[in-house]
């Protein structure tokens, strides 16, 4: 037999099929050790065939297989080919997506444990061998025992094994993540709205359904029902969540409902746990893959449904080569398996909602919370007034009073800091004005190295501000307040309150997020102060007040999606309030109280927000009406980096010249941040129509062979710094 092999070397020079002679035991999808050049390397068997054009004297032979069962199934092999073609990356890189990282390097494998038990027909033991008798009676009493434990307790174990008195059995041992999270929560009877949603998804002709349901509308129960229906048909399921480490409650629900059928895949697990969970899926011992974006590559077959929860979340875009979108992969898998793909969110991405509104996706709307619970009332507070009144603390009077009564009534509160976009946008604290680019309507960013303000979308530079051009005020704000300071101030105001802080500094460690959230859920604290992490889909029944400090900070992030992001954040954070019991409330502090984004968010008017936003995008020629494409060129050696830039720019320019009508903008420049981690950063920035030859752009980039320089394509990147 002949195996067609892709060697596991991520370089375009060897990115092709090599034929090797092999035995019958080799199957497509297995990893094999093969002679390559002067050494041995691992390869992936793409196909097995009878004959080859390779001359017999040149044909080498597979040394051995690394897998007893194919590591990558047929569907995933063809998916890897599609990914390589779409993103123009070497096959080795797309194949790696389908394996736990440590498996490649051989650092992780199955673990086994030896157990000893008494031999039924016990060979004679010398009655004077006291120690041996003790060991035997221990086994009589305790039954089967791990050998390690026996060896620790008794010195004569080896002799007993040798004589045949103890039988040893080696068994696979599985490492289980989140052992501490118990399965919880009973199953609910679906409300009519939930029923209808499930039926619509299952009956529609369309592959993709978007469930747009307000926070607390019971979307999770819909997903679980769809997954249960898939299992009933003997199928499997993929359930993607943005960051499962942030949502242990979700995991507990799944475990409660599906027990051992659930396997978790995400980077926060130990290598061994990840490997074992992955193997349980591959062997069919678990049928539901749950996890962050990488779980879309789960080694399962016969998929019955794929769910992407919080589909708007930024973590669904990969930030290393290949820079895939989780939706695209999930869609290919849904098509291949003939199953449904379900997207869910209270705040769908504008691009997703448009596809649903235009009929490409089935749109399912859940406008009400479960049990007709009211949405929490949002109070917008004008912080400019507070500044003028001399209030220098991060809290408005309204927020202080409401916090006080929330604590007095024995409820819990969340105080949210909008960290995103703090850094270098410049805002006047007297009037809330933010300086924007004259041609792009995007907030400018301050760069201290050149002492200037820059537009990340066109490269334009402006002089820094000393006074506000709108009101002449001089309270120019460059920096926001940190979580630590907020906690300090809260302690002064409410000395009795127990306060928890959740941010990158307090959540290190494997289950760091979980520990803090658990404490808060167990009511071991009264106030939770945190950044974006507290906004995710947590369900804390006793939270009745949410304070959003600096709600508008993220409006001015230099990103065409900053309005959308702000709307999403506010809606998500507000959604933590009043989910059960007493009615919830939200205090939204801003320097821009008239802002339409905040107004729509406060009114829970997604549709209004969407209509406004999509109109603005069309007028300004932003996605989804155009594509923003950036080719990044980065390297430690500036000369080499510039050479790579020159050659890639040359090829891109040829594309531009041939399709000029498809380009709205085309230029090369320094990236706004010129160096990161010792790497020089240059870019070719393009804004193009949907018909633009994106494939050619990828091809032009793939051709770049300059060593030590990284060149890659970003489509609609969320960060242009
Ligand atoms: P979402 O994901 O839309 O924010 P959840 O799925 O978290 O909403 O549901 C909100 C709350 O309603 C949860 O506490 C959940 O247990 C509860 N819930 C969901 N479905 C039902 C139902 N059919 N009957 C009663 N309670 C339900
Ligand atoms: Zn600009």
XYZ file of C-alpha atoms and ligand atoms in Angstrom:
749
model
C 0.000 0.000 0.000
C 0.991 3.606 -0.475
C 0.322 6.356 2.061
C -0.032 9.969 0.971
C 1.639 11.884 3.765
C 1.786 15.532 4.816
C 4.855 16.019 6.996
C 4.332 17.953 10.200
C 6.633 20.805 9.225
C 4.997 24.198 8.830
C 6.887 25.431 5.830
C 5.553 26.087 2.365
C 8.544 24.344 0.704
C 7.455 20.971 2.058
C 3.736 21.675 1.965
C 2.842 18.901 -0.428
C 1.950 15.234 -0.498
C 4.797 12.730 -0.179
C 4.206 9.077 -1.026
C 5.479 6.320 1.270
C 5.139 2.575 1.120
C 3.165 1.214 4.057
C 1.458 -1.834 5.487
C -2.244 -2.662 5.651
C -2.556 -1.299 9.161
C -2.066 2.280 8.021
C -5.294 4.257 7.643
C -6.089 7.791 6.547
C -5.971 10.180 9.504
C -3.229 8.344 11.387
C -0.008 9.974 12.358
C 3.064 8.094 11.187
C 6.817 8.324 11.713
C 8.539 8.605 8.344
C 12.085 9.089 7.064
C 12.373 12.648 5.810
C 15.603 14.083 4.469
C 18.220 12.832 6.848
C 15.973 12.546 9.857
C 12.691 11.112 11.043
C 9.588 13.215 11.248
C 5.919 12.825 12.009
C 3.438 12.957 9.204
C -0.297 12.791 8.685
C -1.709 10.156 6.354
C -4.155 11.970 4.103
C -5.116 8.995 1.938
C -4.095 5.416 1.291
C -3.867 4.134 -2.275
C -2.639 1.158 -4.278
C -0.056 2.645 -6.603
C 2.346 5.571 -6.928
C 4.244 7.358 -9.681
C 7.246 7.556 -7.431
C 10.054 5.346 -8.826
C 10.567 2.251 -6.610
C 14.220 3.060 -5.849
C 13.169 6.402 -4.424
C 10.119 5.222 -2.509
C 10.703 5.189 1.227
C 8.709 3.251 3.778
C 6.683 4.391 6.786
C 8.608 3.481 9.957
C 5.648 3.054 12.215
C 2.242 4.458 13.118
C 1.805 6.699 16.140
C -1.916 6.004 16.539
C -3.871 2.798 16.899
C -7.022 4.666 15.817
C -6.899 7.516 13.261
C -6.350 10.768 15.140
C -8.211 12.777 12.503
C -11.413 11.544 10.924
C -12.255 11.764 7.239
C -14.439 14.842 7.603
C -11.723 16.684 9.485
C -9.060 15.763 6.937
C -11.066 17.349 4.181
C -11.874 20.294 6.424
C -8.145 20.833 6.970
C -7.687 20.988 3.214
C -10.404 23.597 2.926
C -8.853 25.686 5.694
C -5.474 25.608 4.013
C -6.988 26.663 0.725
C -9.073 29.450 2.262
C -6.375 30.976 4.451
C -3.431 29.916 2.331
C -1.554 28.251 5.139
C 0.555 25.067 5.018
C -1.469 21.894 5.543
C 0.604 21.053 8.604
C -0.807 24.139 10.347
C -4.425 23.353 9.597
C -4.018 19.700 10.555
C -2.550 20.711 13.897
C -5.795 22.463 14.759
C -7.418 19.065 15.105
C -5.074 17.707 17.778
C -4.391 18.706 21.372
C -1.169 20.698 21.122
C 0.869 18.514 23.450
C 0.003 15.388 21.529
C 2.176 16.541 18.662
C 5.229 16.992 20.787
C 4.659 13.644 22.456
C 4.528 15.328 25.860
C 1.229 13.814 26.755
C -0.326 10.410 26.370
C -2.614 7.954 28.054
C -2.004 7.292 31.704
C -2.438 3.929 33.284
C -2.634 2.737 36.807
C -1.898 -0.703 38.203
C -4.342 -2.346 40.542
C -3.678 -5.430 42.651
C -6.242 -7.960 43.800
C -6.112 -11.379 45.422
C -5.789 -14.419 43.251
C -8.949 -16.517 43.752
C -7.078 -19.783 44.014
C -4.472 -18.482 46.383
C -1.087 -20.216 46.148
C 0.260 -21.276 49.533
C 1.725 -18.510 51.687
C 4.195 -19.352 54.365
C 2.138 -18.855 57.568
C 5.247 -17.472 59.235
C 5.639 -14.700 56.667
C 3.795 -12.200 58.828
C 4.134 -9.269 56.476
C 2.732 -11.246 53.571
C -0.253 -12.336 55.633
C -0.908 -8.760 56.660
C -0.905 -7.640 53.048
C -3.258 -10.436 52.071
C -5.701 -9.681 54.828
C -5.584 -6.005 53.841
C -6.629 -6.973 50.331
C -9.292 -9.280 51.694
C -10.726 -6.395 53.608
C -10.345 -3.583 51.031
C -10.624 -5.448 47.768
C -8.833 -4.193 44.739
C -6.231 -1.529 45.611
C -3.869 0.620 43.549
C -0.438 -1.014 43.497
C 1.235 2.249 44.439
C -0.743 2.246 47.672
C 0.071 -1.400 48.410
C 3.767 -0.826 47.808
C 3.720 2.094 50.184
C 2.099 0.064 52.941
C 3.804 -3.313 52.527
C 7.352 -4.194 51.599
C 6.576 -7.704 50.439
C 4.310 -6.815 47.503
C 6.764 -7.807 44.780
C 7.215 -11.262 46.297
C 3.448 -11.782 46.392
C 3.107 -10.700 42.779
C 5.911 -13.042 41.823
C 4.373 -15.986 43.654
C 1.040 -15.271 41.965
C -0.841 -14.431 45.158
C -1.596 -10.942 43.871
C -2.854 -10.386 40.351
C -1.961 -7.048 38.774
C -4.112 -5.327 36.220
C -3.166 -2.196 34.340
C -6.070 0.085 33.562
C -6.532 3.369 31.746
C -7.003 6.301 34.067
C -8.801 9.409 32.866
C -7.972 12.877 34.084
C -11.153 14.860 34.568
C -11.299 18.653 34.483
C -13.381 20.664 36.961
C -13.826 17.782 39.342
C -14.994 20.310 41.912
C -17.924 21.459 39.775
C -20.878 19.315 40.612
C -23.669 18.692 38.179
C -26.582 20.834 39.160
C -29.978 22.186 38.300
C -33.142 20.421 37.407
C -34.562 20.334 33.926
C -37.221 22.955 33.205
C -40.421 22.424 31.307
C -40.005 24.587 28.236
C -42.092 27.725 27.979
C -44.149 28.102 24.788
C -41.583 30.570 23.461
C -38.769 28.096 24.057
C -40.797 25.283 22.456
C -41.376 27.365 19.377
C -37.703 28.232 19.153
C -36.677 24.575 19.316
C -39.254 23.591 16.726
C -38.291 26.412 14.382
C -34.617 25.453 14.483
C -35.400 21.813 13.828
C -37.905 22.420 11.077
C -36.403 25.273 9.108
C -34.791 24.560 5.760
C -32.000 26.925 6.659
C -28.777 25.560 8.080
C -28.177 28.523 10.368
C -30.571 29.888 12.970
C -29.927 33.002 15.005
C -31.614 33.061 18.394
C -31.821 36.674 19.426
C -33.110 36.544 22.973
C -32.805 39.130 25.723
C -30.638 38.235 28.724
C -32.540 35.785 30.893
C -34.879 34.669 28.120
C -33.850 31.041 28.593
C -31.580 30.503 25.601
C -29.479 27.939 27.442
C -32.489 25.693 27.948
C -33.139 25.845 24.211
C -29.573 24.790 23.415
C -29.732 21.931 25.904
C -32.973 20.671 24.411
C -31.516 20.763 20.904
C -28.448 18.883 22.107
C -30.587 16.311 23.906
C -32.601 15.820 20.706
C -29.381 15.211 18.770
C -28.271 12.575 21.288
C -31.668 10.916 21.073
C -31.019 10.411 17.378
C -27.679 8.817 18.270
C -25.832 11.851 17.076
C -23.178 14.058 18.638
C -23.066 17.791 19.366
C -20.681 20.708 19.657
C -21.450 23.495 22.126
C -19.201 26.526 21.889
C -19.021 29.158 24.608
C -16.708 32.178 24.636
C -14.673 31.312 27.695
C -15.817 28.311 29.605
C -13.482 29.131 32.460
C -15.709 32.130 33.053
C -18.928 30.159 33.023
C -18.620 27.184 35.359
C -22.372 27.441 35.880
C -22.897 26.501 32.283
C -20.667 23.531 32.789
C -22.473 22.459 35.900
C -25.769 22.604 33.994
C -24.338 20.428 31.245
C -22.900 17.918 33.632
C -26.173 17.762 35.520
C -28.076 17.084 32.330
C -25.694 14.915 30.332
C -23.170 13.535 32.847
C -20.206 11.750 31.295
C -21.416 12.467 27.759
C -19.861 15.917 28.119
C -16.212 16.506 27.302
C -14.565 19.873 27.743
C -11.901 21.289 25.469
C -10.150 24.532 26.261
C -6.739 25.903 26.905
C -7.209 26.329 30.657
C -7.119 22.583 31.270
C -3.948 20.685 32.046
C -2.391 18.930 29.072
C -3.405 15.546 30.455
C -7.010 16.560 31.039
C -7.298 18.015 27.580
C -5.840 14.915 26.022
C -8.144 12.568 27.891
C -11.243 14.617 27.141
C -10.239 14.731 23.497
C -9.756 10.953 23.453
C -13.120 10.330 25.061
C -14.672 12.212 22.155
C -12.583 10.448 19.546
C -13.452 7.024 20.957
C -17.142 7.894 21.166
C -17.194 7.668 24.975
C -18.379 11.263 25.148
C -20.671 12.741 22.539
C -20.886 16.414 23.454
C -17.853 18.614 22.914
C -18.039 21.797 24.975
C -15.494 24.544 24.919
C -13.985 27.696 23.514
C -13.373 28.173 19.809
C -10.908 25.276 19.484
C -13.708 22.843 20.365
C -15.091 23.414 16.873
C -12.344 21.004 15.775
C -13.601 18.243 18.084
C -12.814 14.712 16.859
C -16.427 13.597 16.532
C -18.527 12.207 13.725
C -22.176 12.205 12.922
C -22.826 15.656 14.371
C -26.465 16.440 15.123
C -26.156 20.094 16.100
C -23.614 22.829 16.649
C -24.331 25.709 19.020
C -22.361 28.958 19.212
C -23.444 30.769 22.369
C -22.749 34.525 22.654
C -21.954 34.457 18.976
C -20.896 38.132 18.983
C -17.929 37.458 21.251
C -14.520 38.480 19.962
C -12.863 35.297 21.172
C -14.366 33.391 18.248
C -11.722 34.826 15.930
C -8.360 33.108 16.003
C -5.344 35.294 16.526
C -2.705 33.012 15.103
C -2.254 31.415 11.710
C -4.608 30.278 10.296
C -6.775 33.222 11.399
C -10.036 31.423 11.041
C -13.490 32.514 12.148
C -15.185 29.890 14.265
C -18.458 30.473 12.430
C -16.883 29.554 9.085
C -15.543 26.261 10.418
C -18.782 25.455 12.212
C -20.719 26.189 9.038
C -18.576 23.800 6.988
C -19.054 21.080 9.587
C -22.812 21.680 9.724
C -23.008 21.427 5.943
C -20.919 18.274 5.884
C -22.997 16.602 8.585
C -26.289 17.924 7.324
C -27.031 19.369 10.748
C -28.171 22.666 12.197
C -25.932 25.500 13.329
C -27.444 27.628 16.084
C -26.120 31.068 16.968
C -27.372 32.696 20.126
C -26.970 36.135 21.682
C -28.798 38.964 23.376
C -26.680 41.288 21.266
C -25.840 39.655 17.943
C -22.993 41.040 15.902
C -24.333 43.585 13.422
C -22.974 41.492 10.567
C -24.746 38.364 11.821
C -28.031 40.142 12.450
C -27.971 41.569 8.944
C -27.666 38.104 7.435
C -30.626 36.989 9.542
C -32.686 40.082 8.746
C -32.067 39.528 5.048
C -33.280 35.949 5.263
C -30.031 34.038 4.931
C -30.350 32.782 8.514
C -33.536 31.847 10.344
C -34.217 34.615 12.848
C -35.804 33.637 16.168
C -36.593 36.434 18.566
C -37.238 36.054 22.302
C -38.217 39.521 23.494
C -39.118 38.570 27.066
C -37.400 37.162 30.080
C -38.496 33.841 31.577
C -41.611 34.245 33.776
C -42.115 37.702 32.267
C -39.522 39.102 34.656
C -38.988 42.784 33.861
C -35.709 43.957 32.409
C -33.813 46.003 34.996
C -34.436 49.730 34.823
C -31.430 51.677 33.540
C -30.677 55.105 35.071
C -28.359 57.215 32.945
C -26.230 59.569 35.048
C -24.380 62.547 33.550
C -20.857 62.478 34.999
C -19.951 65.914 33.600
C -22.312 67.366 36.180
C -20.684 65.374 38.951
C -17.263 66.679 37.871
C -18.583 70.243 37.866
C -20.046 69.709 41.323
C -16.616 68.696 42.526
C -17.274 64.996 42.923
C -13.836 63.490 42.358
C -14.747 59.903 43.226
C -15.595 57.319 40.567
C -19.177 57.109 41.904
C -22.091 59.396 41.200
C -24.471 60.314 43.997
C -27.144 58.135 42.457
C -24.892 55.090 42.434
C -23.820 55.681 46.035
C -27.386 55.904 47.283
C -28.536 52.865 45.357
C -25.533 50.836 46.539
C -26.390 51.762 50.089
C -29.976 50.578 49.857
C -29.010 47.462 47.920
C -26.621 46.457 50.704
C -29.131 47.335 53.400
C -31.732 45.086 51.857
C -29.253 42.220 51.866
C -28.857 41.947 48.110
C -25.709 41.827 46.007
C -24.262 44.369 43.562
C -21.847 44.318 40.651
C -19.665 47.321 39.850
C -18.351 47.203 36.336
C -15.359 49.051 34.932
C -15.185 49.509 31.248
C -11.499 48.870 30.739
C -11.543 48.428 27.039
C -10.331 51.503 25.253
C -9.125 53.337 28.329
C -5.604 53.653 27.317
C -4.867 56.262 24.804
C -8.021 57.885 23.553
C -8.370 61.433 24.704
C -11.524 62.755 26.278
C -12.547 66.076 27.799
C -14.037 65.434 31.242
C -15.843 68.765 31.185
C -17.917 68.144 28.069
C -17.295 64.525 27.114
C -15.858 65.452 23.728
C -13.570 62.909 22.055
C -11.350 63.886 19.155
C -11.961 61.972 15.962
C -10.317 61.621 12.568
C -11.699 64.124 10.053
C -11.951 61.544 7.297
C -12.812 58.373 9.207
C -14.999 59.379 12.156
C -12.984 57.082 14.395
C -11.453 58.156 17.696
C -7.826 59.211 17.537
C -5.215 57.545 19.680
C -2.382 59.268 21.482
C 1.136 58.023 20.694
C 3.750 59.259 23.114
C 6.742 58.240 20.991
C 5.842 60.864 18.400
C 3.729 63.014 20.695
C 0.817 63.016 18.304
C -2.696 61.662 17.795
C -3.119 59.050 15.087
C -5.994 57.569 13.142
C -5.605 53.812 12.927
C -7.758 53.605 9.835
C -5.969 55.967 7.473
C -2.696 56.755 9.196
C -3.444 60.505 9.512
C -1.616 62.368 12.308
C -2.883 65.284 14.409
C -1.367 67.515 17.067
C -2.071 66.537 20.675
C -4.625 68.495 22.668
C -3.995 70.950 25.451
C -7.549 72.241 25.669
C -10.789 70.779 24.435
C -11.630 72.095 20.937
C -15.341 71.899 21.729
C -15.618 73.632 25.119
C -12.141 74.900 25.891
C -12.030 72.795 29.062
C -8.723 71.564 30.361
C -9.740 68.431 32.276
C -8.337 66.216 29.559
C -8.506 62.574 30.538
C -5.965 60.050 29.303
C -6.369 57.378 31.900
C -9.275 55.662 33.543
C -9.677 54.432 37.074
C -8.366 51.001 37.974
C -10.246 48.251 39.773
C -7.965 48.535 42.757
C -8.822 52.175 43.297
C -12.528 51.456 42.942
C -12.316 48.753 45.598
C -10.416 51.151 47.876
C -13.059 53.847 47.507
C -15.901 51.389 48.042
C -14.297 50.194 51.260
C -14.207 53.748 52.527
C -17.861 54.294 51.646
C -19.163 50.941 52.896
C -16.808 49.632 55.569
C -19.155 46.743 56.421
C -19.451 45.417 52.886
C -17.504 42.389 51.722
C -15.956 43.198 48.366
C -14.498 40.884 45.718
C -12.337 42.033 42.872
C -12.176 40.264 39.544
C -9.669 41.289 36.919
C -6.573 39.872 35.238
C -4.570 40.285 38.440
C -6.900 38.320 40.684
C -7.865 35.487 38.362
C -4.581 33.746 37.708
C -4.342 30.028 38.292
C -6.213 27.187 36.717
C -9.609 27.766 38.224
C -9.053 31.365 39.290
C -12.207 32.762 37.717
C -14.255 29.958 39.035
C -13.124 30.511 42.620
C -14.100 34.166 42.631
C -17.429 33.565 40.932
C -18.176 30.719 43.300
C -17.516 32.892 46.324
C -19.840 35.522 44.959
C -22.502 32.965 44.030
C -22.259 31.481 47.537
C -22.911 34.989 48.876
C -19.564 35.226 50.593
C -19.358 38.773 49.244
C -21.732 41.688 48.742
C -20.099 43.580 45.898
C -18.219 42.207 42.925
C -15.957 44.740 41.223
C -14.606 43.779 37.866
C -13.801 44.398 34.257
C -15.209 42.719 31.148
C -15.050 39.314 32.840
C -18.040 40.085 35.043
C -20.136 40.843 31.970
C -20.249 37.273 30.686
C -23.396 35.211 31.054
C -23.392 34.679 34.809
C -26.622 34.001 36.588
C -26.501 35.356 40.164
C -30.042 35.427 41.535
C -29.343 37.914 44.359
C -27.813 40.648 42.250
C -30.226 43.555 42.109
C -27.899 46.423 41.263
C -25.317 46.865 38.547
C -23.197 50.016 38.409
C -21.434 50.783 35.158
C -18.653 53.305 35.650
C -17.575 55.201 32.531
C -20.068 53.481 30.265
C -18.879 55.411 27.257
C -15.196 54.635 27.534
C -15.397 51.830 25.010
C -17.285 54.063 22.571
C -14.052 55.726 21.713
C -11.894 52.754 21.120
C -10.332 53.254 17.707
C -12.454 50.606 16.057
C -15.418 50.879 13.706
C -17.162 48.390 15.982
C -16.759 50.414 19.156
C -20.425 51.435 19.177
C -21.492 47.853 18.750
C -19.086 46.697 21.445
C -20.399 49.284 23.867
C -23.987 48.327 23.199
C -23.112 44.675 23.768
C -21.197 45.345 26.958
C -23.866 47.477 28.542
C -26.612 45.040 27.626
C -24.627 42.093 28.956
C -23.653 43.742 32.229
C -27.119 45.132 32.785
C -28.454 41.633 32.163
C -26.789 40.429 35.369
C -29.257 42.406 37.442
C -32.636 41.258 38.708
C -32.600 37.749 37.263
C -34.665 36.288 40.108
C -36.455 37.530 43.215
C -36.369 41.301 43.630
C -36.450 43.603 40.648
C -33.097 44.732 39.275
C -31.669 48.126 38.511
C -28.715 49.573 36.631
C -26.816 52.836 37.067
C -25.033 53.832 33.895
C -22.489 56.616 34.349
C -21.384 58.526 31.274
C -19.837 61.732 29.989
C -22.032 61.503 26.898
C -25.606 60.983 28.164
C -27.228 61.853 24.824
C -25.281 59.232 22.937
C -27.625 57.103 20.838
C -25.786 53.869 21.631
C -26.322 54.371 25.354
C -29.921 55.423 24.797
C -30.727 52.307 22.788
C -28.893 50.102 25.304
C -30.787 51.647 28.232
C -34.074 50.999 26.429
C -33.070 47.430 25.475
C -33.786 48.410 21.903
C -31.522 46.166 19.844
C -33.496 46.715 16.674
C -33.262 50.493 17.002
C -29.566 50.251 17.629
C -29.130 47.944 14.660
C -31.017 50.159 12.214
C -29.005 53.163 13.277
C -25.705 51.342 13.226
C -26.185 49.661 9.863
C -27.130 52.995 8.304
C -24.011 54.560 9.715
C -21.826 51.695 8.488
C -23.210 52.051 5.011
C -22.699 55.791 4.955
C -19.166 55.538 6.279
C -18.335 52.498 4.139
C -17.454 50.178 6.984
C -18.043 46.414 7.189
C -20.275 44.596 6.311
C -20.447 46.919 3.291
C -16.724 46.762 2.675
C -13.856 44.653 3.940
C -11.010 46.069 5.932
C -7.944 44.013 5.206
C -4.571 44.500 6.756
C -1.408 42.711 5.749
C 0.955 42.777 8.702
C 4.714 42.506 8.267
C 6.699 42.100 11.478
C 10.229 41.088 12.323
C 13.081 41.801 14.708
C 15.458 42.964 12.034
C 14.208 46.209 10.545
C 16.050 45.816 7.256
C 14.640 42.353 6.625
C 11.198 43.504 7.665
C 11.307 46.401 5.240
C 12.489 44.129 2.458
C 9.578 41.810 3.085
C 7.230 44.790 3.137
C 8.617 46.009 -0.171
C 8.212 42.685 -1.909
C 4.760 41.913 -0.545
C 3.649 45.466 -1.293
C 4.879 45.040 -4.866
C 2.701 42.013 -5.358
C -0.290 43.627 -3.670
C 0.127 46.708 -5.812
C -0.177 44.569 -8.909
C -3.487 43.255 -7.587
C -4.584 46.773 -6.748
C -3.638 48.036 -10.222
C -5.617 45.258 -11.880
C -8.723 45.791 -9.705
C -8.524 49.445 -8.757
C -12.309 49.857 -8.846
C -12.659 47.341 -5.992
C -10.434 49.327 -3.623
C -11.481 52.310 -1.524
C -8.143 52.608 0.177
C -4.730 51.101 -0.426
C -1.503 52.123 1.244
C 1.542 50.879 3.120
C 2.716 52.452 6.363
C 4.154 51.956 9.814
C 1.643 50.252 12.064
C 0.285 52.715 14.664
C 2.418 50.992 17.273
C 5.755 50.723 15.576
C 7.324 48.008 17.672
C 5.923 45.357 19.959
C 8.160 42.901 21.788
C 11.194 43.997 19.795
C 9.455 43.409 16.510
C 9.130 46.137 13.933
C 5.623 46.447 12.591
C 4.631 47.572 9.117
C 1.403 47.142 7.279
C -0.412 47.414 4.015
C -3.878 48.685 4.793
C -6.741 48.130 2.395
C -10.406 48.843 2.332
C -12.112 46.919 -0.402
C -15.510 45.939 -1.737
C -16.956 42.492 -1.158
C -15.985 41.573 -4.741
C -12.337 42.374 -4.226
C -9.890 39.552 -4.987
C -9.160 38.521 -1.427
C -7.843 35.148 -2.554
C -5.150 36.889 -4.533
C -4.201 38.891 -1.476
C -3.726 35.679 0.497
C -1.705 34.209 -2.381
C 0.527 37.280 -2.559
C 1.183 36.989 1.157
C 1.804 33.236 1.027
C 4.506 33.845 -1.550
C 6.586 35.814 0.919
C 9.530 33.630 1.917
C 11.668 36.124 3.844
C 13.028 34.243 6.833
C 12.533 35.742 10.305
C 9.733 37.987 9.114
C 6.122 37.163 9.816
C 3.629 38.240 7.174
C -0.068 37.620 7.611
C -3.518 38.799 6.591
C -6.179 40.134 8.950
C -9.790 40.498 7.806
C -11.859 43.135 9.603
C -9.464 43.065 12.549
C -10.887 44.256 15.831
C -7.702 46.054 16.681
C -5.722 48.155 14.261
C -2.999 49.312 16.631
P -30.179 33.389 28.856
O -29.144 32.371 28.459
O -31.138 33.671 27.755
O -29.597 34.624 29.460
P -30.842 31.485 30.883
O -30.858 30.284 30.010
O -29.666 31.690 31.755
O -31.090 32.764 29.975
O -32.194 31.469 31.740
C -32.461 32.441 32.704
C -33.042 31.803 33.937
O -34.309 31.214 33.661
C -32.182 30.689 34.507
O -32.122 30.829 35.886
C -32.906 29.418 34.086
O -32.675 28.385 35.007
C -34.349 29.861 34.076
N -35.184 29.115 33.111
C -34.858 28.823 31.832
N -35.876 28.165 31.217
C -36.865 28.033 32.123
C -38.190 27.450 32.093
N -38.665 26.877 30.976
N -38.912 27.515 33.222
C -38.427 28.093 34.329
N -37.212 28.657 34.435
C -36.419 28.641 33.345
Zn -8.677 58.465 9.428
